[in-house]
mmCIF file of C-alpha atoms in Angstrom:
data_model
loop_
_atom_site.group_PDB
_atom_site.id
_atom_site.type_symbol
_atom_site.label_atom_id
_atom_site.label_comp_id
_atom_site.label_asym_id
_atom_site.label_seq_id
_atom_site.Cartn_x
_atom_site.Cartn_y
_atom_site.Cartn_z
ATOM 1 C CA MET N 1 14.791 -45.181 -16.818
ATOM 2 C CA GLU N 2 14.767 -43.580 -13.361
ATOM 3 C CA LYS N 3 14.269 -39.820 -13.444
ATOM 4 C CA LYS N 4 17.310 -37.927 -12.244
ATOM 5 C CA GLY N 5 17.135 -35.934 -9.040
ATOM 6 C CA ILE N 6 18.361 -32.628 -7.676
ATOM 7 C CA CYS N 7 21.173 -32.139 -5.174
ATOM 8 C CA ALA N 8 21.314 -28.778 -3.416
ATOM 9 C CA ALA N 9 23.844 -27.426 -0.943
ATOM 10 C CA GLY N 10 23.682 -24.469 1.405
ATOM 11 C CA GLU N 11 21.557 -22.780 4.000
ATOM 12 C CA LEU N 12 18.904 -24.603 5.985
ATOM 13 C CA LEU N 13 17.429 -22.271 8.579
ATOM 14 C CA ILE N 14 14.398 -21.125 10.516
ATOM 15 C CA ASP N 15 12.136 -18.456 9.019
ATOM 16 C CA PHE N 16 10.134 -16.659 11.689
ATOM 17 C CA THR N 17 7.186 -15.349 9.681
ATOM 18 C CA PRO N 18 4.615 -12.780 10.923
ATOM 19 C CA CYS N 19 1.282 -14.430 11.721
ATOM 20 C CA GLY N 20 -0.937 -11.801 13.296
ATOM 21 C CA THR N 21 -0.897 -10.118 16.697
ATOM 22 C CA SER N 22 -1.451 -11.173 20.287
ATOM 23 C CA SER N 23 -4.323 -9.994 22.475
ATOM 24 C CA GLN N 24 -1.936 -7.265 23.666
ATOM 25 C CA GLY N 25 -1.319 -6.136 20.087
ATOM 26 C CA GLN N 26 2.187 -7.587 19.867
ATOM 27 C CA LEU N 27 3.362 -9.105 16.577
ATOM 28 C CA LEU N 28 3.379 -12.914 16.559
ATOM 29 C CA TYR N 29 5.789 -15.065 14.540
ATOM 30 C CA ALA N 30 5.390 -18.605 13.224
ATOM 31 C CA ARG N 31 8.387 -20.953 13.116
ATOM 32 C CA ASN N 32 8.819 -22.240 9.557
ATOM 33 C CA PRO N 33 11.549 -24.278 7.866
ATOM 34 C CA GLY N 34 13.425 -22.200 5.295
ATOM 35 C CA GLY N 35 16.555 -21.501 3.324
ATOM 36 C CA ALA N 36 16.504 -21.145 -0.465
ATOM 37 C CA PRO N 37 18.080 -24.542 -1.332
ATOM 38 C CA ALA N 38 15.667 -26.329 1.015
ATOM 39 C CA ASN N 39 12.682 -24.472 -0.451
ATOM 40 C CA VAL N 40 13.724 -25.342 -4.010
ATOM 41 C CA LEU N 41 14.110 -29.014 -3.114
ATOM 42 C CA ALA N 42 10.803 -29.158 -1.255
ATOM 43 C CA MET N 43 9.005 -27.896 -4.369
ATOM 44 C CA ALA N 44 10.806 -30.397 -6.593
ATOM 45 C CA ALA N 45 9.978 -33.214 -4.175
ATOM 46 C CA LYS N 46 6.276 -32.334 -4.396
ATOM 47 C CA LEU N 47 6.577 -32.908 -8.129
ATOM 48 C CA GLY N 48 7.991 -36.394 -7.625
ATOM 49 C CA VAL N 49 11.661 -35.577 -8.175
ATOM 50 C CA LYS N 50 14.314 -37.087 -5.901
ATOM 51 C CA ALA N 51 15.681 -34.275 -3.724
ATOM 52 C CA ARG N 52 18.866 -34.352 -1.652
ATOM 53 C CA LEU N 53 20.185 -31.586 0.640
ATOM 54 C CA CYS N 54 23.728 -30.996 1.912
ATOM 55 C CA ALA N 55 23.573 -28.621 4.883
ATOM 56 C CA VAL N 56 24.549 -28.015 8.516
ATOM 57 C CA VAL N 57 22.201 -27.253 11.406
ATOM 58 C CA GLY N 58 22.872 -26.788 15.091
ATOM 59 C CA SER N 59 22.645 -29.396 17.835
ATOM 60 C CA ASP N 60 19.587 -27.615 19.172
ATOM 61 C CA ASN N 61 15.808 -27.953 19.000
ATOM 62 C CA PHE N 62 15.678 -25.840 15.850
ATOM 63 C CA GLY N 63 18.057 -28.245 14.127
ATOM 64 C CA THR N 64 15.887 -31.197 15.123
ATOM 65 C CA PHE N 65 12.800 -29.401 13.804
ATOM 66 C CA LEU N 66 14.486 -28.677 10.475
ATOM 67 C CA ILE N 67 15.612 -32.261 9.892
ATOM 68 C CA GLU N 68 12.121 -33.514 10.738
ATOM 69 C CA SER N 69 10.659 -30.911 8.372
ATOM 70 C CA MET N 70 12.944 -31.978 5.526
ATOM 71 C CA LEU N 71 11.965 -35.615 6.014
ATOM 72 C CA ALA N 72 8.289 -34.625 5.982
ATOM 73 C CA ALA N 73 8.911 -32.685 2.738
ATOM 74 C CA GLY N 74 10.322 -35.803 1.074
ATOM 75 C CA ILE N 75 13.948 -34.610 1.061
ATOM 76 C CA ASP N 76 16.874 -36.994 1.560
ATOM 77 C CA THR N 77 18.496 -35.848 4.832
ATOM 78 C CA ARG N 78 21.525 -38.183 4.897
ATOM 79 C CA PHE N 79 23.848 -35.279 4.104
ATOM 80 C CA ILE N 80 22.476 -32.844 6.682
ATOM 81 C CA SER N 81 24.949 -32.750 9.566
ATOM 82 C CA ARG N 82 24.744 -31.204 13.030
ATOM 83 C CA THR N 83 27.265 -29.092 14.876
ATOM 84 C CA ALA N 84 27.749 -27.887 18.439
ATOM 85 C CA ARG N 85 30.043 -25.057 17.228
ATOM 86 C CA ALA N 86 27.147 -22.764 16.278
ATOM 87 C CA ARG N 87 23.397 -22.490 16.704
ATOM 88 C CA THR N 88 20.932 -23.097 13.900
ATOM 89 C CA THR N 89 20.661 -19.978 11.742
ATOM 90 C CA LEU N 90 17.530 -17.837 12.238
ATOM 91 C CA ALA N 91 15.878 -15.326 9.909
ATOM 92 C CA PHE N 92 13.048 -12.988 10.899
ATOM 93 C CA VAL N 93 10.767 -11.996 8.030
ATOM 94 C CA ASP N 94 9.290 -8.492 7.783
ATOM 95 C CA LEU N 95 6.353 -7.852 5.429
ATOM 96 C CA ASP N 96 5.672 -4.444 3.889
ATOM 97 C CA GLU N 97 2.293 -2.987 2.899
ATOM 98 C CA ARG N 98 2.287 -5.200 -0.240
ATOM 99 C CA ASN N 99 3.248 -8.278 1.835
ATOM 100 C CA ASP N 100 6.639 -8.336 0.127
ATOM 101 C CA ARG N 101 9.304 -9.684 2.468
ATOM 102 C CA SER N 102 12.688 -8.626 3.819
ATOM 103 C CA PHE N 103 14.951 -10.488 6.232
ATOM 104 C CA THR N 104 16.897 -9.935 9.442
ATOM 105 C CA PHE N 105 19.381 -12.765 10.064
ATOM 106 C CA TYR N 106 20.873 -14.094 13.303
ATOM 107 C CA ARG N 107 23.958 -15.744 11.847
ATOM 108 C CA LYS N 108 27.307 -14.547 13.281
ATOM 109 C CA PRO N 109 28.096 -17.363 13.310
ATOM 110 C CA GLY N 110 25.298 -19.624 12.141
ATOM 111 C CA ALA N 111 25.493 -23.363 11.633
ATOM 112 C CA ASP N 112 24.860 -23.105 7.870
ATOM 113 C CA ILE N 113 28.187 -21.283 7.382
ATOM 114 C CA LEU N 114 30.075 -24.360 8.663
ATOM 115 C CA LEU N 115 29.338 -26.485 5.579
ATOM 116 C CA THR N 116 32.615 -27.981 4.301
ATOM 117 C CA ASP N 117 33.844 -30.019 1.324
ATOM 118 C CA ALA N 118 33.252 -33.186 3.342
ATOM 119 C CA GLY N 119 29.615 -32.162 3.711
ATOM 120 C CA ILE N 120 29.073 -32.225 -0.087
ATOM 121 C CA PRO N 121 30.577 -35.567 -1.122
ATOM 122 C CA ASP N 122 30.369 -37.010 -4.624
ATOM 123 C CA GLU N 123 27.936 -39.564 -3.215
ATOM 124 C CA ALA N 124 25.384 -36.779 -2.708
ATOM 125 C CA MET N 125 25.368 -36.112 -6.468
ATOM 126 C CA GLU N 126 24.833 -39.726 -7.509
ATOM 127 C CA GLY N 127 21.655 -40.173 -9.528
ATOM 128 C CA CYS N 128 21.163 -36.417 -9.817
ATOM 129 C CA GLY N 129 20.873 -34.288 -12.936
ATOM 130 C CA VAL N 130 21.071 -30.879 -11.238
ATOM 131 C CA TYR N 131 23.263 -29.327 -8.529
ATOM 132 C CA HIS N 132 21.834 -26.121 -7.025
ATOM 133 C CA PHE N 133 23.284 -23.507 -4.661
ATOM 134 C CA SER N 134 22.521 -19.949 -3.595
ATOM 135 C CA GLY N 135 24.399 -16.723 -2.917
ATOM 136 C CA VAL N 136 23.656 -16.827 0.816
ATOM 137 C CA SER N 137 26.289 -19.572 1.111
ATOM 138 C CA LEU N 138 28.897 -17.291 -0.483
ATOM 139 C CA THR N 139 29.063 -14.800 2.392
ATOM 140 C CA ASP N 140 31.513 -16.742 4.591
ATOM 141 C CA GLU N 141 34.028 -19.571 4.610
ATOM 142 C CA PRO N 142 34.067 -22.528 4.756
ATOM 143 C CA ALA N 143 30.618 -22.711 3.094
ATOM 144 C CA ARG N 144 31.625 -20.391 0.264
ATOM 145 C CA GLY N 145 34.515 -22.499 -0.964
ATOM 146 C CA ALA N 146 32.653 -25.745 -0.407
ATOM 147 C CA VAL N 147 29.591 -24.912 -2.520
ATOM 148 C CA LEU N 148 31.708 -23.432 -5.336
ATOM 149 C CA ARG N 149 34.085 -26.390 -5.500
ATOM 150 C CA ALA N 150 31.099 -28.739 -5.476
ATOM 151 C CA ALA N 151 29.585 -26.777 -8.365
ATOM 152 C CA ARG N 152 32.731 -27.287 -10.430
ATOM 153 C CA ARG N 153 32.795 -31.000 -9.597
ATOM 154 C CA ALA N 154 29.128 -31.310 -10.511
ATOM 155 C CA LYS N 155 29.726 -29.725 -13.898
ATOM 156 C CA GLU N 156 32.611 -32.123 -14.552
ATOM 157 C CA LYS N 157 30.245 -35.003 -13.742
ATOM 158 C CA GLY N 158 27.736 -33.755 -16.307
ATOM 159 C CA LEU N 159 25.153 -32.316 -13.911
ATOM 160 C CA LEU N 160 23.453 -29.029 -14.764
ATOM 161 C CA VAL N 161 24.560 -26.385 -12.250
ATOM 162 C CA SER N 162 21.914 -23.949 -11.000
ATOM 163 C CA PHE N 163 22.686 -20.739 -9.107
ATOM 164 C CA ASP N 164 20.446 -18.136 -7.465
ATOM 165 C CA PRO N 165 22.245 -15.014 -6.140
ATOM 166 C CA ASN N 166 19.460 -14.637 -3.549
ATOM 167 C CA TYR N 167 20.816 -11.213 -2.606
ATOM 168 C CA ARG N 168 20.232 -10.301 1.037
ATOM 169 C CA PRO N 169 21.933 -6.935 1.695
ATOM 170 C CA PHE N 170 21.817 -7.512 5.467
ATOM 171 C CA LEU N 171 24.371 -10.328 5.088
ATOM 172 C CA TRP N 172 26.981 -8.403 3.098
ATOM 173 C CA PRO N 173 29.285 -5.722 4.593
ATOM 174 C CA GLN N 174 29.693 -4.173 1.139
ATOM 175 C CA ALA N 175 27.642 -4.468 -2.038
ATOM 176 C CA ALA N 176 30.829 -4.849 -4.083
ATOM 177 C CA GLN N 177 31.716 -8.032 -2.155
ATOM 178 C CA ALA N 178 28.324 -9.517 -2.966
ATOM 179 C CA ARG N 179 28.602 -8.613 -6.636
ATOM 180 C CA GLN N 180 32.040 -10.226 -6.898
ATOM 181 C CA ALA N 181 30.841 -13.401 -5.168
ATOM 182 C CA PHE N 182 27.768 -13.644 -7.396
ATOM 183 C CA GLU N 183 29.907 -13.283 -10.497
ATOM 184 C CA GLU N 184 31.973 -16.236 -9.296
ATOM 185 C CA GLY N 185 28.813 -18.255 -8.737
ATOM 186 C CA MET N 186 27.435 -17.389 -12.172
ATOM 187 C CA ARG N 187 30.669 -18.485 -13.843
ATOM 188 C CA CYS N 188 29.972 -21.994 -12.512
ATOM 189 C CA ALA N 189 26.330 -22.051 -13.579
ATOM 190 C CA ASP N 190 24.332 -23.423 -16.494
ATOM 191 C CA ILE N 191 21.078 -22.030 -15.062
ATOM 192 C CA ILE N 192 20.934 -18.637 -13.333
ATOM 193 C CA LYS N 193 17.793 -17.485 -11.538
ATOM 194 C CA VAL N 194 17.606 -13.759 -10.774
ATOM 195 C CA SER N 195 14.960 -11.296 -9.662
ATOM 196 C CA GLU N 196 14.574 -8.053 -11.584
ATOM 197 C CA GLU N 197 16.098 -6.274 -8.565
ATOM 198 C CA GLU N 198 19.144 -8.534 -8.822
ATOM 199 C CA VAL N 199 19.471 -7.768 -12.543
ATOM 200 C CA ALA N 200 19.643 -4.080 -11.623
ATOM 201 C CA PHE N 201 22.132 -4.817 -8.832
ATOM 202 C CA LEU N 202 24.425 -6.894 -11.033
ATOM 203 C CA LEU N 203 24.317 -4.786 -14.190
ATOM 204 C CA GLY N 204 22.864 -1.410 -13.308
ATOM 205 C CA GLN N 205 20.240 -2.426 -15.893
ATOM 206 C CA GLU N 206 16.617 -1.547 -15.079
ATOM 207 C CA ASN N 207 15.221 -3.448 -18.077
ATOM 208 C CA ALA N 208 14.943 -7.053 -16.858
ATOM 209 C CA ALA N 209 14.632 -8.503 -20.375
ATOM 210 C CA GLN N 210 17.742 -6.788 -21.667
ATOM 211 C CA GLY N 211 19.613 -7.614 -18.462
ATOM 212 C CA ALA N 212 18.651 -11.292 -18.586
ATOM 213 C CA ALA N 213 19.804 -11.542 -22.196
ATOM 214 C CA GLU N 214 23.086 -9.829 -21.299
ATOM 215 C CA LEU N 215 23.714 -12.219 -18.381
ATOM 216 C CA ALA N 216 22.838 -15.243 -20.532
ATOM 217 C CA LYS N 217 25.353 -14.247 -23.164
ATOM 218 C CA GLN N 218 28.054 -13.249 -20.670
ATOM 219 C CA TYR N 219 27.841 -16.494 -18.667
ATOM 220 C CA ASP N 220 26.738 -18.858 -21.455
ATOM 221 C CA ALA N 221 23.707 -19.870 -19.390
ATOM 222 C CA LEU N 222 19.936 -20.133 -19.306
ATOM 223 C CA VAL N 223 18.754 -17.124 -17.290
ATOM 224 C CA LEU N 224 15.380 -17.123 -15.539
ATOM 225 C CA ALA N 225 14.297 -13.662 -14.347
ATOM 226 C CA SER N 226 11.368 -13.358 -11.945
ATOM 227 C CA CYS N 227 9.465 -10.071 -12.050
ATOM 228 C CA GLY N 228 6.990 -10.412 -9.186
ATOM 229 C CA ALA N 229 3.371 -9.761 -10.125
ATOM 230 C CA ARG N 230 4.445 -9.276 -13.758
ATOM 231 C CA GLY N 231 5.532 -12.884 -14.115
ATOM 232 C CA ALA N 232 8.899 -14.043 -15.433
ATOM 233 C CA LEU N 233 11.061 -14.287 -18.530
ATOM 234 C CA ALA N 234 13.844 -16.484 -19.863
ATOM 235 C CA ALA N 235 16.918 -15.907 -22.017
ATOM 236 C CA ASN N 236 19.770 -18.050 -23.278
ATOM 237 C CA PRO N 237 22.954 -17.066 -25.130
ATOM 238 C CA SER N 238 20.910 -16.626 -28.331
ATOM 239 C CA GLY N 239 18.738 -13.934 -26.721
ATOM 240 C CA LEU N 240 15.338 -13.514 -25.079
ATOM 241 C CA LEU N 241 13.274 -16.715 -25.275
ATOM 242 C CA GLY N 242 9.872 -15.779 -23.883
ATOM 243 C CA ARG N 243 7.717 -14.544 -21.021
ATOM 244 C CA ALA N 244 4.891 -15.818 -18.849
ATOM 245 C CA GLU N 245 2.409 -14.003 -16.658
ATOM 246 C CA ALA N 246 1.931 -14.505 -12.930
ATOM 247 C CA LEU N 247 -1.405 -15.797 -11.668
ATOM 248 C CA PRO N 248 -3.656 -13.067 -10.240
ATOM 249 C CA VAL N 249 -3.633 -13.938 -6.537
ATOM 250 C CA THR N 250 -4.065 -12.056 -3.280
ATOM 251 C CA VAL N 251 -0.516 -11.904 -1.918
ATOM 252 C CA ALA N 252 -0.117 -13.019 1.697
ATOM 253 C CA ASP N 253 3.681 -13.452 1.855
ATOM 254 C CA THR N 254 6.220 -13.579 -0.995
ATOM 255 C CA THR N 255 8.709 -15.666 1.042
ATOM 256 C CA GLY N 256 9.688 -18.710 -0.996
ATOM 257 C CA ALA N 257 7.778 -17.704 -4.141
ATOM 258 C CA GLY N 258 10.960 -17.434 -6.217
ATOM 259 C CA ASP N 259 12.184 -20.755 -4.843
ATOM 260 C CA ALA N 260 8.891 -22.434 -5.780
ATOM 261 C CA PHE N 261 9.264 -20.962 -9.280
ATOM 262 C CA LEU N 262 12.803 -22.300 -9.602
ATOM 263 C CA GLY N 263 12.119 -25.676 -7.985
ATOM 264 C CA THR N 264 9.328 -26.337 -10.478
ATOM 265 C CA ILE N 265 11.555 -25.500 -13.441
ATOM 266 C CA LEU N 266 14.539 -27.495 -12.155
ATOM 267 C CA ALA N 267 12.262 -30.501 -11.651
ATOM 268 C CA ALA N 268 11.384 -30.286 -15.340
ATOM 269 C CA LEU N 269 15.010 -29.833 -16.411
ATOM 270 C CA ALA N 270 16.570 -32.572 -14.255
ATOM 271 C CA GLY N 271 18.059 -35.114 -16.630
ATOM 272 C CA LYS N 272 18.297 -32.714 -19.586
ATOM 273 C CA GLU N 273 21.604 -32.258 -21.363
ATOM 274 C CA ARG N 274 23.391 -28.905 -21.278
ATOM 275 C CA ALA N 275 22.835 -28.549 -25.024
ATOM 276 C CA ALA N 276 19.068 -28.541 -24.449
ATOM 277 C CA LEU N 277 19.358 -25.202 -22.640
ATOM 278 C CA HIS N 278 21.010 -23.654 -25.689
ATOM 279 C CA SER N 279 18.554 -25.141 -28.188
ATOM 280 C CA MET N 280 15.427 -24.348 -26.156
ATOM 281 C CA THR N 281 12.551 -23.014 -28.245
ATOM 282 C CA GLU N 282 10.227 -20.159 -27.325
ATOM 283 C CA GLN N 283 7.369 -22.611 -26.767
ATOM 284 C CA GLU N 284 9.475 -24.770 -24.442
ATOM 285 C CA ALA N 285 10.628 -21.725 -22.494
ATOM 286 C CA VAL N 286 7.119 -20.310 -22.118
ATOM 287 C CA GLU N 287 5.768 -23.666 -20.912
ATOM 288 C CA LEU N 288 8.505 -23.850 -18.268
ATOM 289 C CA LEU N 289 7.941 -20.268 -17.184
ATOM 290 C CA HIS N 290 4.190 -20.802 -17.002
ATOM 291 C CA LEU N 291 4.622 -23.769 -14.648
ATOM 292 C CA GLY N 292 7.119 -21.838 -12.521
ATOM 293 C CA CYS N 293 4.902 -18.766 -12.339
ATOM 294 C CA MET N 294 1.922 -20.858 -11.220
ATOM 295 C CA ALA N 295 3.985 -22.381 -8.401
ATOM 296 C CA GLY N 296 5.384 -19.014 -7.349
ATOM 297 C CA SER N 297 2.017 -17.270 -7.407
ATOM 298 C CA LEU N 298 0.286 -19.974 -5.379
ATOM 299 C CA THR N 299 3.108 -19.896 -2.817
ATOM 300 C CA ALA N 300 2.806 -16.117 -2.470
ATOM 301 C CA SER N 301 -0.898 -16.497 -1.701
ATOM 302 C CA LYS N 302 -0.109 -18.233 1.620
ATOM 303 C CA LEU N 303 2.092 -17.538 4.637
ATOM 304 C CA GLY N 304 5.571 -19.059 4.928
ATOM 305 C CA ALA N 305 7.746 -20.791 2.355
ATOM 306 C CA ILE N 306 7.715 -24.614 2.510
ATOM 307 C CA PRO N 307 4.285 -24.734 4.246
ATOM 308 C CA ALA N 308 2.885 -22.597 1.403
ATOM 309 C CA LEU N 309 4.212 -24.644 -1.529
ATOM 310 C CA PRO N 310 1.467 -25.943 -3.825
ATOM 311 C CA GLU N 311 0.791 -29.621 -4.306
ATOM 312 C CA LYS N 312 1.299 -31.291 -7.673
ATOM 313 C CA GLU N 313 -2.467 -31.563 -8.108
ATOM 314 C CA GLU N 314 -2.888 -27.788 -7.692
ATOM 315 C CA LEU N 315 -0.425 -27.118 -10.506
ATOM 316 C CA GLN N 316 -2.064 -29.676 -12.770
#
């Protein structure tokens, strides 16, 4: 039987990532393909899982580069459309002293916001076991409504729905708006991936394990919480399932590490029934987390997101 794939919808954009300085001492940036849904799919594709992206890019050179990059990453690009109404969305990555990243977006408007219902047709979900979307698509219409309605359709079709809040404060006028949007996304989801910072943002809960268990029970979902250098943990409605440690690596850039973590886990879960998330054992959860943490750690050891993703052989 053919293994089921992953359909993702949402932002496809350019990450400009720091890559040293010029002879005059000015910071240099490398142009990299990015966007959380694209990163997740690129990781899954490396693991041999069929990956399909629904997105909008501009009718500019950046849009051409992104489509070519998705093809090179093994992603089905039939549902990536182009628009002349807005330029391809750009994000500039800043790295702190620990090489942890933050983002400045050029996106008012950006092409990714113009994703509509027509851009996520039922055809895109055919042969897929997972539908994935991220909170960046919830900032503006029409993308917000489109990805949420597609999530509900996917669930009706029996796909597992995966959601990552992917909180970027720069994109939200008010934190309360983001929190409300994320709650709507989590209500659609069977799998919720959060960082420990997002657990604190959503619940005011500094303990990631307790927060993950609370979210899992509240939204009847499998919750995957990434905790940076301290690894990750998982919870389902029954409670905390297990933890796994991160690999000890020298961090170059954390961009895309969480997406690599999630893409690896979704590749393993594609084709599973919803009931399997509720009956998951500690051993099963730890094995999944271990794979995800390896992928995330290896990605963080290199610059960029998709260019830094590990190959299947590295994980094995």
